[in-house]
Amino acid sequence: MSNKVPFLDLVTPHLQLEDELVEVCRDAIQKGWFIGGPNVSGFEEDFAKFCDARHAVGVGSGTDALRFALMAAGVQKDDIVVTVPNTFIATTEAISQVGALPDFVDVDEETYNLDPDKLRQYIGQQCTVNESGKLVHKEKGRPVTAVIPVHLYGRMADMDPIMEIADEYKLIVVEDACQAHGAEYYSEKEGKWKKAGSIGHAAAFSFYPGKNLGACGEGGAATTNDEDIDKKIRMIRDHGQAKKYYHDLEGYNGRLDAMQAGMLRVKLRHLPEWTGKRQVNAAKYNELLNSVDSIDLPLISGGHKDVYHLYVIHTDERDGMQKSLADNEIFAGLHYPVPLHLQKAYEHLGFKEGDFPASEKSASRLLSLPMFPELTEEQQKRVAEKIRQYLSRATKSPRH
Ligand SMILES: Cc1ncc(COP(=O)(O)O)c(C=O)c1O
């Protein structure tokens, strides 16, 4: 048997469901259901229920979902939208693509998610409330109207204080839940568990194939509890029309493909079981790696049920460790190696190294280990063994 440990497995779950998935395509071909129709509306209903949200709108990708959610919730051209630097560029692309300006607040050093205290500091130090009660960035002179907390790696951001700050300053909150299908957070304020996508004014999910719920192609969804936002996203995804050829606004071609919706519907039924397996695998890694001194494991804390889209460790030995694992056919990834404020694409924003220390430190030390539901205990033991072997060699030999 091969000792290879892939980063993820996109084949096994699809082969297990092959008959049902093929049936969706056959049915669509036989009935001519390619755009809209019962697969899309059925999936939207199922997914809204899964997220404990009132509405879900199927769209073309997670990036579409973010962009449409920001537009529908009221972000205007030239506004500032605040997010974190340690996310996938789609988060800030969506901000720029609605004509707004991305700005950053650093993350918490242990959770790698938006730090509510730093958000408060940002507002207190860099912003002011003008005569009409609007929050405005002092230096940039633009209104700060929205915040996008990213539920990175499948762990939800600390939503209670974020929503409290948002209420206080009338900020729109769009959750970037693209990595967090089914993740939960205990809201002390509401005294109950809340699902990703059910707290902010709107939320965005990606169904990119490698996500916890992945399409067999591209796909995404926006969720919201607000009827007006739901209606608006539905129009924006379909050229600004609620009635065919009557366009109330300019929108996009951003619909969820009907075959993808049908296949997502099949796969959604298995998501709780797959999430359970990810959680068992994460617990196994924790047990196997717990006694290794020079690595930090993902935080476990009360009030969070994480769904481990990624299992990310942090270590000063990251680069050598990743290479040594690859030499042993164990494939680990980097999510993400360069924080957005230091990317070439954002040179024009004028940030420099040192501006967001927690994100920068994390970027230089993070390593995503293989994580997927079908990962076996033997594979995990091999990953842990190779990590230990590498560290015992690395700590013995002098550093260059
Ligand atoms: C945090 C985050 N935001 C946004 C996206 C964008 O999703 P998509 O690739 O479906 O456009 C992704 C996924 O790639 C993501 O991980």
Short mmCIF file of C-alpha atoms and ligand atoms in Angstrom, two decimals:
data_model
loop_
_atom_site.label_atom_id
_atom_site.label_comp_id
_atom_site.label_asym_id
_atom_site.label_seq_id
_atom_site.Cartn_x
_atom_site.Cartn_y
_atom_site.Cartn_z
CA MET A 1 0.00 0.00 0.00
CA SER A 2 1.24 3.47 -0.87
CA ASN A 3 2.48 5.58 2.01
CA LYS A 4 1.34 8.71 0.25
CA VAL A 5 -0.88 11.05 2.28
CA PRO A 6 -2.71 13.49 -0.01
CA PHE A 7 -3.77 16.91 1.21
CA LEU A 8 -7.38 16.08 0.44
CA ASP A 9 -9.37 13.41 -1.37
CA LEU A 10 -11.81 14.61 -4.01
CA VAL A 11 -12.38 11.17 -5.51
CA THR A 12 -13.58 8.81 -2.75
CA PRO A 13 -16.67 10.78 -1.61
CA HIS A 14 -17.77 11.26 -5.22
CA LEU A 15 -17.31 7.59 -6.09
CA GLN A 16 -19.37 6.68 -3.01
CA LEU A 17 -22.19 8.89 -4.30
CA GLU A 18 -21.56 8.31 -8.00
CA ASP A 19 -24.97 6.80 -8.83
CA GLU A 20 -26.91 9.59 -7.13
CA LEU A 21 -24.73 12.33 -8.66
CA VAL A 22 -24.98 10.88 -12.16
CA GLU A 23 -28.73 10.59 -11.70
CA VAL A 24 -28.94 14.33 -11.01
CA CYS A 25 -27.17 15.04 -14.33
CA ARG A 26 -29.25 12.50 -16.25
CA ASP A 27 -32.45 13.97 -14.84
CA ALA A 28 -31.36 17.51 -15.75
CA ILE A 29 -30.53 16.41 -19.31
CA GLN A 30 -33.81 14.56 -19.72
CA LYS A 31 -35.88 17.46 -18.37
CA GLY A 32 -33.82 20.39 -19.67
CA TRP A 33 -33.35 21.78 -16.15
CA PHE A 34 -30.13 23.74 -16.49
CA ILE A 35 -30.87 27.16 -14.99
CA GLY A 36 -33.10 27.66 -11.94
CA GLY A 37 -35.85 25.11 -11.34
CA PRO A 38 -36.56 22.73 -8.47
CA ASN A 39 -32.95 21.70 -7.84
CA VAL A 40 -31.93 25.28 -7.15
CA SER A 41 -34.95 26.20 -5.03
CA GLY A 42 -34.79 22.84 -3.23
CA PHE A 43 -31.13 23.24 -2.42
CA GLU A 44 -31.69 26.82 -1.25
CA GLU A 45 -34.38 25.61 1.13
CA ASP A 46 -32.23 22.76 2.45
CA PHE A 47 -29.16 24.94 2.87
CA ALA A 48 -31.04 27.73 4.66
CA LYS A 49 -32.39 25.12 7.08
CA PHE A 50 -28.91 23.67 7.56
CA CYS A 51 -27.54 27.13 8.44
CA ASP A 52 -30.51 28.08 10.68
CA ALA A 53 -30.93 31.07 8.38
CA ARG A 54 -34.21 32.32 6.96
CA HIS A 55 -32.98 32.54 3.39
CA ALA A 56 -30.25 31.08 1.20
CA VAL A 57 -29.58 32.20 -2.35
CA GLY A 58 -27.55 30.02 -4.68
CA VAL A 59 -24.91 31.95 -6.64
CA GLY A 60 -21.96 31.23 -8.90
CA SER A 61 -19.19 31.18 -6.26
CA GLY A 62 -18.24 32.27 -2.76
CA THR A 63 -16.78 35.43 -4.28
CA ASP A 64 -20.16 36.21 -5.91
CA ALA A 65 -21.87 35.57 -2.58
CA LEU A 66 -19.58 38.06 -0.79
CA ARG A 67 -19.94 40.68 -3.52
CA PHE A 68 -23.72 40.36 -3.82
CA ALA A 69 -24.18 40.32 -0.03
CA LEU A 70 -22.19 43.55 0.37
CA MET A 71 -24.17 45.23 -2.43
CA ALA A 72 -27.54 44.02 -1.20
CA ALA A 73 -26.82 44.99 2.41
CA GLY A 74 -26.09 48.54 1.28
CA VAL A 75 -22.33 49.01 0.87
CA GLN A 76 -21.77 51.94 -1.51
CA LYS A 77 -18.99 52.95 -3.84
CA ASP A 78 -16.12 54.66 -1.95
CA ASP A 79 -17.12 53.20 1.44
CA ILE A 80 -14.51 51.45 3.56
CA VAL A 81 -15.10 47.80 4.42
CA VAL A 82 -12.97 46.32 7.16
CA THR A 83 -11.69 42.76 7.22
CA VAL A 84 -8.61 40.76 8.26
CA PRO A 85 -5.32 40.44 6.36
CA ASN A 86 -5.05 36.65 6.77
CA THR A 87 -7.75 35.51 4.41
CA PHE A 88 -8.09 34.40 0.81
CA ILE A 89 -7.99 37.34 -1.58
CA ALA A 90 -11.63 36.76 -2.60
CA THR A 91 -12.69 38.54 0.62
CA THR A 92 -11.03 41.80 -0.43
CA GLU A 93 -11.69 41.32 -4.15
CA ALA A 94 -15.39 41.40 -3.33
CA ILE A 95 -14.91 44.66 -1.41
CA SER A 96 -13.01 46.32 -4.28
CA GLN A 97 -15.45 44.99 -6.86
CA VAL A 98 -18.37 46.80 -5.22
CA GLY A 99 -16.29 49.97 -5.52
CA ALA A 100 -15.37 50.12 -1.83
CA LEU A 101 -11.94 50.24 -0.23
CA PRO A 102 -10.66 47.31 1.84
CA ASP A 103 -9.07 48.16 5.18
CA PHE A 104 -7.66 45.78 7.76
CA VAL A 105 -7.85 44.99 11.45
CA ASP A 106 -5.46 42.39 12.84
CA VAL A 107 -6.46 38.99 14.14
CA ASP A 108 -6.31 37.42 17.59
CA GLU A 109 -3.01 35.58 18.09
CA GLU A 110 -4.61 32.35 19.22
CA THR A 111 -7.74 32.06 17.09
CA TYR A 112 -6.40 33.73 13.89
CA ASN A 113 -9.81 35.38 13.56
CA LEU A 114 -10.79 39.06 13.72
CA ASP A 115 -9.94 40.42 17.16
CA PRO A 116 -12.95 42.45 18.41
CA ASP A 117 -10.71 44.50 20.73
CA LYS A 118 -8.58 45.53 17.76
CA LEU A 119 -11.74 46.41 15.81
CA ARG A 120 -12.77 48.68 18.70
CA GLN A 121 -9.27 50.20 18.77
CA TYR A 122 -9.42 50.81 14.99
CA ILE A 123 -12.71 52.63 15.38
CA GLY A 124 -11.51 54.57 18.42
CA GLN A 125 -8.15 55.62 17.00
CA GLN A 126 -8.65 55.87 13.23
CA CYS A 127 -12.30 56.83 12.89
CA THR A 128 -14.71 59.49 14.05
CA VAL A 129 -18.48 59.80 14.12
CA ASN A 130 -19.55 62.80 11.98
CA GLU A 131 -22.48 65.22 12.47
CA SER A 132 -24.90 62.89 10.72
CA GLY A 133 -23.91 60.03 13.01
CA LYS A 134 -21.84 58.20 10.37
CA LEU A 135 -18.57 56.48 11.14
CA VAL A 136 -15.84 58.05 9.00
CA HIS A 137 -12.16 57.20 8.63
CA LYS A 138 -10.28 60.33 9.77
CA GLU A 139 -7.34 60.11 7.37
CA LYS A 140 -9.08 58.61 4.36
CA GLY A 141 -12.21 60.73 4.76
CA ARG A 142 -14.48 57.88 3.70
CA PRO A 143 -17.43 56.30 5.53
CA VAL A 144 -16.71 52.97 7.23
CA THR A 145 -19.87 51.00 6.61
CA ALA A 146 -19.20 47.28 6.88
CA VAL A 147 -17.07 44.59 8.42
CA ILE A 148 -16.36 41.08 7.14
CA PRO A 149 -15.32 38.65 9.88
CA VAL A 150 -13.82 35.55 8.26
CA HIS A 151 -14.54 32.21 9.96
CA LEU A 152 -11.07 30.98 9.06
CA TYR A 153 -10.30 27.26 8.80
CA GLY A 154 -13.84 26.42 9.95
CA ARG A 155 -13.79 28.22 13.28
CA MET A 156 -16.25 31.05 13.81
CA ALA A 157 -15.07 34.52 14.71
CA ASP A 158 -16.08 35.92 18.10
CA MET A 159 -19.45 37.16 16.85
CA ASP A 160 -21.07 38.52 20.06
CA PRO A 161 -18.65 41.44 20.53
CA ILE A 162 -18.41 41.97 16.75
CA MET A 163 -22.20 42.34 16.48
CA GLU A 164 -22.22 44.61 19.55
CA ILE A 165 -19.68 46.95 17.93
CA ALA A 166 -21.59 46.77 14.63
CA ASP A 167 -24.86 47.71 16.37
CA GLU A 168 -23.17 50.61 18.12
CA TYR A 169 -21.72 52.08 14.90
CA LYS A 170 -24.42 50.91 12.45
CA LEU A 171 -21.99 48.70 10.58
CA ILE A 172 -23.14 46.02 8.14
CA VAL A 173 -21.75 42.59 9.02
CA VAL A 174 -21.19 40.06 6.24
CA GLU A 175 -19.79 36.79 7.55
CA ASP A 176 -17.22 35.17 5.27
CA ALA A 177 -18.31 31.61 6.01
CA CYS A 178 -16.67 30.18 2.89
CA GLN A 179 -14.64 27.77 5.07
CA ALA A 180 -17.21 27.21 7.79
CA HIS A 181 -20.27 25.24 6.63
CA GLY A 182 -22.00 24.05 9.79
CA ALA A 183 -19.57 25.65 12.28
CA GLU A 184 -21.17 26.78 15.53
CA TYR A 185 -20.62 29.49 18.12
CA TYR A 186 -22.23 29.80 21.52
CA SER A 187 -23.75 33.26 21.75
CA GLU A 188 -23.73 34.32 25.41
CA LYS A 189 -25.94 37.23 24.40
CA GLU A 190 -28.64 34.99 22.98
CA GLY A 191 -27.93 32.06 25.32
CA LYS A 192 -27.78 29.53 22.50
CA TRP A 193 -25.62 27.91 19.84
CA LYS A 194 -25.63 29.77 16.53
CA LYS A 195 -24.58 28.47 13.13
CA ALA A 196 -22.22 30.16 10.69
CA GLY A 197 -24.34 32.22 8.34
CA SER A 198 -27.12 32.92 10.85
CA ILE A 199 -25.71 35.89 12.79
CA GLY A 200 -24.54 38.68 10.46
CA HIS A 201 -26.77 40.73 8.19
CA ALA A 202 -25.70 38.30 5.47
CA ALA A 203 -23.09 35.60 4.97
CA ALA A 204 -21.19 34.01 2.10
CA PHE A 205 -20.44 30.34 1.51
CA SER A 206 -18.22 28.77 -1.15
CA PHE A 207 -18.88 25.38 -2.72
CA TYR A 208 -15.49 25.21 -4.43
CA PRO A 209 -14.83 21.45 -4.74
CA GLY A 210 -12.31 21.26 -1.86
CA LYS A 211 -14.62 22.96 0.64
CA ASN A 212 -16.43 20.98 3.37
CA LEU A 213 -19.47 21.10 1.12
CA GLY A 214 -18.12 21.23 -2.40
CA ALA A 215 -19.86 21.25 -5.77
CA CYS A 216 -18.61 19.25 -8.76
CA GLY A 217 -17.53 22.60 -10.20
CA GLU A 218 -18.05 26.18 -8.99
CA GLY A 219 -20.82 27.31 -6.67
CA GLY A 220 -21.69 29.49 -3.71
CA ALA A 221 -24.56 30.73 -1.56
CA ALA A 222 -25.45 33.80 0.42
CA THR A 223 -27.57 33.47 3.55
CA THR A 224 -29.51 36.13 5.40
CA ASN A 225 -32.39 36.55 7.84
CA ASP A 226 -33.43 39.78 6.15
CA GLU A 227 -36.14 39.57 3.52
CA ASP A 228 -35.05 42.70 1.64
CA ILE A 229 -31.43 41.54 1.45
CA ASP A 230 -32.61 38.14 0.22
CA LYS A 231 -34.74 39.72 -2.51
CA LYS A 232 -31.94 42.02 -3.58
CA ILE A 233 -29.34 39.24 -3.80
CA ARG A 234 -31.80 37.22 -5.91
CA MET A 235 -32.06 40.16 -8.31
CA ILE A 236 -28.34 40.93 -8.38
CA ARG A 237 -27.43 37.33 -9.23
CA ASP A 238 -29.87 37.46 -12.18
CA HIS A 239 -29.09 40.68 -14.07
CA GLY A 240 -31.08 42.84 -11.65
CA GLN A 241 -34.43 41.31 -12.56
CA ALA A 242 -37.15 39.83 -10.34
CA LYS A 243 -39.42 39.50 -13.38
CA LYS A 244 -37.88 38.41 -16.68
CA TYR A 245 -36.66 41.38 -18.76
CA TYR A 246 -37.76 43.97 -16.18
CA HIS A 247 -34.47 45.21 -14.72
CA ASP A 248 -34.69 47.32 -11.57
CA LEU A 249 -30.92 47.54 -11.40
CA GLU A 250 -27.78 46.33 -13.12
CA GLY A 251 -26.76 42.98 -11.76
CA TYR A 252 -24.59 40.05 -12.75
CA ASN A 253 -24.82 36.65 -14.31
CA GLY A 254 -24.15 35.00 -10.96
CA ARG A 255 -26.62 32.14 -10.65
CA LEU A 256 -25.95 28.73 -9.15
CA ASP A 257 -25.93 26.16 -11.93
CA ALA A 258 -28.93 23.79 -11.60
CA MET A 259 -26.89 20.57 -11.93
CA GLN A 260 -24.50 21.81 -9.26
CA ALA A 261 -27.49 22.62 -7.02
CA GLY A 262 -28.83 19.09 -7.50
CA MET A 263 -25.48 17.53 -6.68
CA LEU A 264 -25.00 19.84 -3.69
CA ARG A 265 -28.41 18.72 -2.43
CA VAL A 266 -27.24 15.11 -2.51
CA LYS A 267 -23.95 15.98 -0.81
CA LEU A 268 -25.55 18.21 1.85
CA ARG A 269 -27.29 15.15 3.30
CA HIS A 270 -23.84 13.70 4.07
CA LEU A 271 -22.28 16.88 5.42
CA PRO A 272 -23.03 16.26 9.14
CA GLU A 273 -21.37 12.84 8.88
CA TRP A 274 -18.34 14.26 7.01
CA THR A 275 -18.04 17.08 9.56
CA GLY A 276 -18.13 14.53 12.38
CA LYS A 277 -15.24 12.67 10.72
CA ARG A 278 -13.22 15.87 10.34
CA GLN A 279 -13.77 16.56 14.06
CA VAL A 280 -12.66 13.03 14.99
CA ASN A 281 -9.57 13.45 12.78
CA ALA A 282 -8.77 16.80 14.41
CA ALA A 283 -9.05 15.22 17.86
CA LYS A 284 -6.72 12.42 16.72
CA TYR A 285 -4.12 14.92 15.46
CA ASN A 286 -4.41 16.78 18.77
CA GLU A 287 -3.72 13.56 20.65
CA LEU A 288 -0.83 12.54 18.36
CA LEU A 289 0.86 15.94 18.38
CA ASN A 290 -0.02 17.20 21.83
CA SER A 291 3.36 16.42 23.38
CA VAL A 292 5.42 17.98 20.58
CA ASP A 293 6.93 21.12 22.09
CA SER A 294 7.76 23.22 19.09
CA ILE A 295 4.35 23.27 17.43
CA ASP A 296 1.16 25.10 18.34
CA LEU A 297 -2.03 23.15 17.68
CA PRO A 298 -5.36 24.72 16.70
CA LEU A 299 -7.06 26.27 19.70
CA ILE A 300 -9.78 24.27 21.39
CA SER A 301 -12.12 26.37 23.49
CA GLY A 302 -15.61 26.25 24.88
CA GLY A 303 -18.25 28.10 22.90
CA HIS A 304 -17.00 26.85 19.54
CA LYS A 305 -17.81 23.79 17.44
CA ASP A 306 -15.21 24.00 14.68
CA VAL A 307 -15.62 22.13 11.40
CA TYR A 308 -11.91 21.88 10.48
CA HIS A 309 -12.02 22.84 6.83
CA LEU A 310 -8.28 23.01 7.48
CA TYR A 311 -6.21 21.65 10.37
CA VAL A 312 -3.49 24.26 10.76
CA ILE A 313 -0.50 23.98 13.06
CA HIS A 314 2.02 26.76 13.68
CA THR A 315 5.76 26.21 14.02
CA ASP A 316 9.03 28.12 13.55
CA GLU A 317 10.26 25.06 11.64
CA ARG A 318 7.52 25.39 9.03
CA ASP A 319 9.47 25.55 5.76
CA GLY A 320 11.79 22.65 6.52
CA MET A 321 8.92 20.63 7.92
CA GLN A 322 6.75 21.11 4.85
CA LYS A 323 9.61 20.06 2.59
CA SER A 324 10.48 17.04 4.72
CA LEU A 325 6.82 15.93 4.70
CA ALA A 326 6.68 16.33 0.92
CA ASP A 327 9.87 14.24 0.61
CA ASN A 328 7.91 11.54 2.41
CA GLU A 329 4.89 11.99 0.12
CA ILE A 330 2.85 13.78 2.76
CA PHE A 331 1.27 16.90 1.29
CA ALA A 332 0.74 19.90 3.55
CA GLY A 333 -0.39 23.36 2.39
CA LEU A 334 -0.03 27.04 3.32
CA HIS A 335 -3.21 29.04 3.99
CA TYR A 336 -2.02 31.69 3.43
CA PRO A 337 1.71 32.39 3.04
CA VAL A 338 1.45 36.16 2.41
CA PRO A 339 -1.08 38.30 4.28
CA LEU A 340 -3.17 40.48 1.97
CA HIS A 341 -1.72 43.83 3.11
CA LEU A 342 1.68 42.68 1.82
CA GLN A 343 0.44 41.34 -1.52
CA LYS A 344 1.49 43.12 -4.70
CA ALA A 345 -2.18 43.54 -5.63
CA TYR A 346 -2.59 45.82 -2.59
CA GLU A 347 0.60 47.87 -2.84
CA HIS A 348 -1.62 50.87 -3.56
CA LEU A 349 -3.15 50.63 -0.08
CA GLY A 350 0.22 51.66 1.34
CA PHE A 351 0.68 49.09 4.10
CA LYS A 352 4.08 47.80 5.19
CA GLU A 353 5.57 44.90 7.09
CA GLY A 354 4.84 45.23 10.80
CA ASP A 355 1.40 46.80 10.33
CA PHE A 356 -0.49 43.63 11.34
CA PRO A 357 1.93 41.59 13.46
CA ALA A 358 -0.39 38.74 14.45
CA SER A 359 -1.34 38.02 10.82
CA GLU A 360 2.29 38.29 9.69
CA LYS A 361 3.57 35.99 12.43
CA SER A 362 0.88 33.45 11.63
CA ALA A 363 1.66 33.57 7.89
CA SER A 364 5.32 32.76 8.53
CA ARG A 365 4.59 29.80 10.82
CA LEU A 366 1.38 28.16 9.56
CA LEU A 367 1.16 24.72 8.01
CA SER A 368 -2.07 22.98 6.98
CA LEU A 369 -1.81 19.23 7.53
CA PRO A 370 -3.77 16.75 5.40
CA MET A 371 -7.41 16.96 6.51
CA PHE A 372 -10.45 15.32 4.95
CA PRO A 373 -13.15 12.97 6.23
CA GLU A 374 -11.63 9.79 4.77
CA LEU A 375 -8.17 10.38 6.30
CA THR A 376 -7.23 7.18 8.15
CA GLU A 377 -5.68 6.80 11.57
CA GLU A 378 -2.67 5.10 9.95
CA GLN A 379 -2.18 8.11 7.67
CA GLN A 380 -2.43 10.49 10.63
CA LYS A 381 0.08 8.42 12.61
CA ARG A 382 2.47 8.60 9.67
CA VAL A 383 2.07 12.39 9.48
CA ALA A 384 2.78 12.70 13.21
CA GLU A 385 5.74 10.32 13.05
CA LYS A 386 7.35 12.24 10.17
CA ILE A 387 6.81 15.55 12.00
CA ARG A 388 8.52 14.16 15.09
CA GLN A 389 11.37 12.70 13.04
CA TYR A 390 11.91 15.99 11.26
CA LEU A 391 11.90 17.99 14.50
CA SER A 392 14.32 15.67 16.25
CA ARG A 393 16.76 16.08 13.33
CA ALA A 394 16.15 19.83 12.93
CA THR A 395 16.68 20.60 16.59
CA LYS A 396 19.91 18.54 16.68
CA SER A 397 21.53 20.11 13.62
CA PRO A 398 22.72 23.75 13.84
CA ARG A 399 20.42 26.31 12.23
CA HIS A 400 21.65 28.23 9.19
C1 LIG B 1 -12.17 32.65 3.14
C2 LIG B 1 -12.65 32.54 1.73
N1 LIG B 1 -13.36 33.56 1.20
C3 LIG B 1 -13.83 33.51 -0.05
C4 LIG B 1 -13.61 32.42 -0.87
C5 LIG B 1 -14.09 32.47 -2.29
O1 LIG B 1 -14.89 31.40 -2.66
P1 LIG B 1 -14.94 30.95 -4.21
O2 LIG B 1 -13.62 30.32 -4.53
O3 LIG B 1 -16.07 29.96 -4.25
O4 LIG B 1 -15.22 32.16 -5.01
C6 LIG B 1 -12.89 31.33 -0.35
C7 LIG B 1 -12.67 30.10 -1.13
O5 LIG B 1 -11.90 29.94 -2.01
C8 LIG B 1 -12.38 31.40 0.97
O6 LIG B 1 -11.66 30.41 1.48
#
